[in-house]
mmCIF file of C-alpha atoms in Angstrom:
data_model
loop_
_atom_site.group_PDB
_atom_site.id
_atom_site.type_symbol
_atom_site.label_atom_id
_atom_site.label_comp_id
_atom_site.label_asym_id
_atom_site.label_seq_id
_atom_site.Cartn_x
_atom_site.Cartn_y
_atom_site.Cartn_z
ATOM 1 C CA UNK A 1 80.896 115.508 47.821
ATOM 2 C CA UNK A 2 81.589 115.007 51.553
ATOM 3 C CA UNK A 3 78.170 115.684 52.730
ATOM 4 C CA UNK A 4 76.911 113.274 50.108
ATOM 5 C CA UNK A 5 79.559 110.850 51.274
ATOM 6 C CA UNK A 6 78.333 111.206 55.087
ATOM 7 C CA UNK A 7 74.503 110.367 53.652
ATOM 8 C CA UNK A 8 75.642 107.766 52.147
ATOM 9 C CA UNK A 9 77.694 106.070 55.078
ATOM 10 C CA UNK A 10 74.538 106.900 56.980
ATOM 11 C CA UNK A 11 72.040 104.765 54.620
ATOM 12 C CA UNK A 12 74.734 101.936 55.049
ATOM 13 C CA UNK A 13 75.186 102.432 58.940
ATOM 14 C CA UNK A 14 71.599 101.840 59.121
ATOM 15 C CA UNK A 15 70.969 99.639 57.052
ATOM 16 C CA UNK A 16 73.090 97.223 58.469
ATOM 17 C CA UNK A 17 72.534 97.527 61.509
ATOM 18 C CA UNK A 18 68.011 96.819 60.792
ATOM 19 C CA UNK A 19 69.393 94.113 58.593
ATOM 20 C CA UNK A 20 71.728 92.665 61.468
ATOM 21 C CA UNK A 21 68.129 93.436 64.028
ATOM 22 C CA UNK A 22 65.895 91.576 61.360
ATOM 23 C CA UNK A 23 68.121 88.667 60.949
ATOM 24 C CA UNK A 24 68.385 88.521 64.571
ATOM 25 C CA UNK A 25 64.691 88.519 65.164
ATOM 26 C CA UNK A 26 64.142 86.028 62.138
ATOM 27 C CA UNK A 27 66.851 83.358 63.914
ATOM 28 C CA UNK A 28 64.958 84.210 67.095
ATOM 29 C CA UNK A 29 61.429 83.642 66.093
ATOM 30 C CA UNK A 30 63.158 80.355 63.985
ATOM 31 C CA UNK A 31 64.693 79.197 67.323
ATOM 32 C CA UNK A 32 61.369 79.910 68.958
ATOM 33 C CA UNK A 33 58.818 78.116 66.712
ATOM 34 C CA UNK A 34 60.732 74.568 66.628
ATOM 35 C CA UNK A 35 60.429 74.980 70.536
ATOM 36 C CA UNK A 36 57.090 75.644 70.891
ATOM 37 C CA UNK A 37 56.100 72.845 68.718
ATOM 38 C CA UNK A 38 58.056 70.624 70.224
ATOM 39 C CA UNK A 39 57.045 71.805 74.233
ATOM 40 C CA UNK A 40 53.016 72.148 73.736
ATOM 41 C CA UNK A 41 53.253 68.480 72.632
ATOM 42 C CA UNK A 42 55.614 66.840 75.504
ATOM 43 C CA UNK A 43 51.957 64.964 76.272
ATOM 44 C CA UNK A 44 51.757 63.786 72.901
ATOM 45 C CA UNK A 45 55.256 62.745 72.921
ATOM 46 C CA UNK A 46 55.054 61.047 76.202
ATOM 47 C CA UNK A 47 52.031 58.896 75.378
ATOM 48 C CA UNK A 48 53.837 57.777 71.932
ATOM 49 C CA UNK A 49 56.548 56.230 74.016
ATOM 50 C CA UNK A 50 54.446 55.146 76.564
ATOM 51 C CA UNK A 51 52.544 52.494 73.652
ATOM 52 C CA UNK A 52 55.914 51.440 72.103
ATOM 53 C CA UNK A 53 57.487 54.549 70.502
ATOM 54 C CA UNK A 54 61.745 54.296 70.644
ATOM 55 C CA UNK A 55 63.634 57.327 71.878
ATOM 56 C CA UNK A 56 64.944 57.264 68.113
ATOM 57 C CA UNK A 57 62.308 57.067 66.468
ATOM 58 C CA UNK A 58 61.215 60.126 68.697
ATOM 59 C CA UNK A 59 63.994 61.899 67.671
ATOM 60 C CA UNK A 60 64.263 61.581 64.018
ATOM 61 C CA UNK A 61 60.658 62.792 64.370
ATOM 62 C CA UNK A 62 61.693 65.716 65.491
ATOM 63 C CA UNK A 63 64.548 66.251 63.364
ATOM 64 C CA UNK A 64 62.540 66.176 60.357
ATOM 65 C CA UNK A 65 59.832 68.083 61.748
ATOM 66 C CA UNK A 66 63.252 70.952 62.640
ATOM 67 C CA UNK A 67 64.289 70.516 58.627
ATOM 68 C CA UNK A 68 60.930 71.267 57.771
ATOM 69 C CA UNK A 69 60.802 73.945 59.338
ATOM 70 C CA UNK A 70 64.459 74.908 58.019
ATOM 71 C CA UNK A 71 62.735 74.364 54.322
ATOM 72 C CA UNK A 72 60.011 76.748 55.413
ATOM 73 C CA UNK A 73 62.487 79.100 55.924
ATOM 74 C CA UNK A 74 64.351 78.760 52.898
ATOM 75 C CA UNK A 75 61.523 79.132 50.642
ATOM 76 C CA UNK A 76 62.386 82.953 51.499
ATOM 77 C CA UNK A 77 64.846 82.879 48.400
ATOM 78 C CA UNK A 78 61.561 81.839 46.405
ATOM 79 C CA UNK A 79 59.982 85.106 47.411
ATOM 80 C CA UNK A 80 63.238 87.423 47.860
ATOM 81 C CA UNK A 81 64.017 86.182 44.036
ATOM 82 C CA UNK A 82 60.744 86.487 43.050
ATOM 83 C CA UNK A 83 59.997 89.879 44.408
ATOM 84 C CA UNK A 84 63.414 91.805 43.813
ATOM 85 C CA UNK A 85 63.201 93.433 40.616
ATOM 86 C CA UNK A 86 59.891 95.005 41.498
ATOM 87 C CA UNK A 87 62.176 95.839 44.939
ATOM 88 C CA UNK A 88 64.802 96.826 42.683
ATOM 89 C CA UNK A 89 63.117 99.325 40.205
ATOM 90 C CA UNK A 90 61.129 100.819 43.681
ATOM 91 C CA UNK A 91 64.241 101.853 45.343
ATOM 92 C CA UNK A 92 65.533 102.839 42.353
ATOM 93 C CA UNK A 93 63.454 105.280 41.639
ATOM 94 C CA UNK A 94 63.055 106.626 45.266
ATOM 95 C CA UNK A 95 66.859 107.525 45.935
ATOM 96 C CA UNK A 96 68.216 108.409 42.404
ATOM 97 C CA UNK A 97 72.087 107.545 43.919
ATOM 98 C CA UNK A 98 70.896 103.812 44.261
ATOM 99 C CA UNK A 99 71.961 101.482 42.340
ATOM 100 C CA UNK A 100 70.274 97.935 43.509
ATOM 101 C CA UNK A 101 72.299 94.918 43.400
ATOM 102 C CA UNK A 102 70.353 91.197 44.418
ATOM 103 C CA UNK A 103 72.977 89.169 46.346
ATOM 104 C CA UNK A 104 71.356 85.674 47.484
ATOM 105 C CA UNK A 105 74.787 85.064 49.262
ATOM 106 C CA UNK A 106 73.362 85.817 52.886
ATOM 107 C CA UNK A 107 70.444 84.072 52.503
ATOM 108 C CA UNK A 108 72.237 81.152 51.282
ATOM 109 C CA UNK A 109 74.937 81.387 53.875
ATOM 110 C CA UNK A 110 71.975 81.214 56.409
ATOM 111 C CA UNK A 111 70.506 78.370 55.362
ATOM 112 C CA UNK A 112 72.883 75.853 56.599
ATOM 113 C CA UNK A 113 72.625 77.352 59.685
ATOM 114 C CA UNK A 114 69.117 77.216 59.735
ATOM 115 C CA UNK A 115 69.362 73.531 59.229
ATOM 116 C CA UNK A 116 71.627 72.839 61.648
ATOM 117 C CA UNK A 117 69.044 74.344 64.015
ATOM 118 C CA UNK A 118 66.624 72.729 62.885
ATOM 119 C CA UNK A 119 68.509 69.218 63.949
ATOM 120 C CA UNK A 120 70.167 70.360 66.770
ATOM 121 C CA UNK A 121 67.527 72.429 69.126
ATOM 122 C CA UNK A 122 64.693 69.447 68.566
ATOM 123 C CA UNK A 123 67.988 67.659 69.932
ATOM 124 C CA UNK A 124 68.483 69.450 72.872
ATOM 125 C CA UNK A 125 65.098 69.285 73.534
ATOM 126 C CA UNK A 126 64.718 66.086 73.605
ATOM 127 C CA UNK A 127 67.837 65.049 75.548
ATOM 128 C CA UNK A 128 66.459 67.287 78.125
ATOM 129 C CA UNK A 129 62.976 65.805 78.334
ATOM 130 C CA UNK A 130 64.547 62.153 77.866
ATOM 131 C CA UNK A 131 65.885 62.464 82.064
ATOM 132 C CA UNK A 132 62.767 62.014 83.108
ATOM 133 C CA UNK A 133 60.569 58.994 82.826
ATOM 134 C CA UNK A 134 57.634 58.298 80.304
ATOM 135 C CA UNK A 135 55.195 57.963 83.706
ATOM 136 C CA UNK A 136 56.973 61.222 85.126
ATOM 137 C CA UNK A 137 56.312 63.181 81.807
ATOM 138 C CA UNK A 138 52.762 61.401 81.673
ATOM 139 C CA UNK A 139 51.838 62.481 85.111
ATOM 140 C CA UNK A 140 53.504 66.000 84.758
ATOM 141 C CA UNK A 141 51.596 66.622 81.529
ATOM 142 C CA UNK A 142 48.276 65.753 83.032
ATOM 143 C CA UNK A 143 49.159 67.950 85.455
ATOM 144 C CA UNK A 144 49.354 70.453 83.376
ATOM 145 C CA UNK A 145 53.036 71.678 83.952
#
């Protein structure tokens, strides 16, 4: 009984800690999407303010194009739902001392947070390319820097 109980503290050791590693990389790779999008199209940006484009209107752009990408993400409960009792009835039948539970409570404690990435790095972003001038970003785009 106590060498089953050490396998089993093992399984949940490390299965926390790749579930704490694949969250990580999954915020990460969030984080890092809304900020490429937004960087490889400062030029883009830059000209729509240069023909009459407002600073708000700029960034409610980008908000919505951060909770899109929030929804993206979300649509991970589609396929998590969709997917566990095939999941399930796998793992099952692997470890017989399994018994599989779905829990969509992380994934919807995430989402909020995803969210409020999603509004506030496009923010951040933008506040940060906003100290410059439209000609500055103009010239420093056809630059290429």
């Amino acid at each position: 009984a106590a060498e089953f109980e050490s396998f089993r503290s093992m399984f949940l050791l490390l299965g926390g800690v790749l579930s704490l590693i694949v969250g990580l990389v999954g915020v990460l790779n969030f984080f890092n999407a809304i900020l490429t999008g937004i960087i490889t199209r400062k030029r883009e940006f830059a000209v729509l303010q240069s023909i009459g484009m407002t600073g708000r209107q700029l960034k409610t752009t980008l908000v919505y194009e951060g909770l899109l990408y929030a929804l993206g993400a979300a649509a991970a409960l589609v396929l998590t739902v969709g997917l566990s009792p095939l999941l399930g009835k796998a793992l099952g039948s692997m470890f017989w001392f399994l018994t599989y539970r779905f829990t969509a409570v992380p994934i919807l404690l995430v989402a909020p947070a995803f969210a409020l990435l999603g509004v506030l790095v496009p923010l951040g972003v933008y506040r940060s390319a906003a100290r410059r001038t439209v000609v500055e970003r103009l010239r420093e785009a056809e630059q290429g820097g």
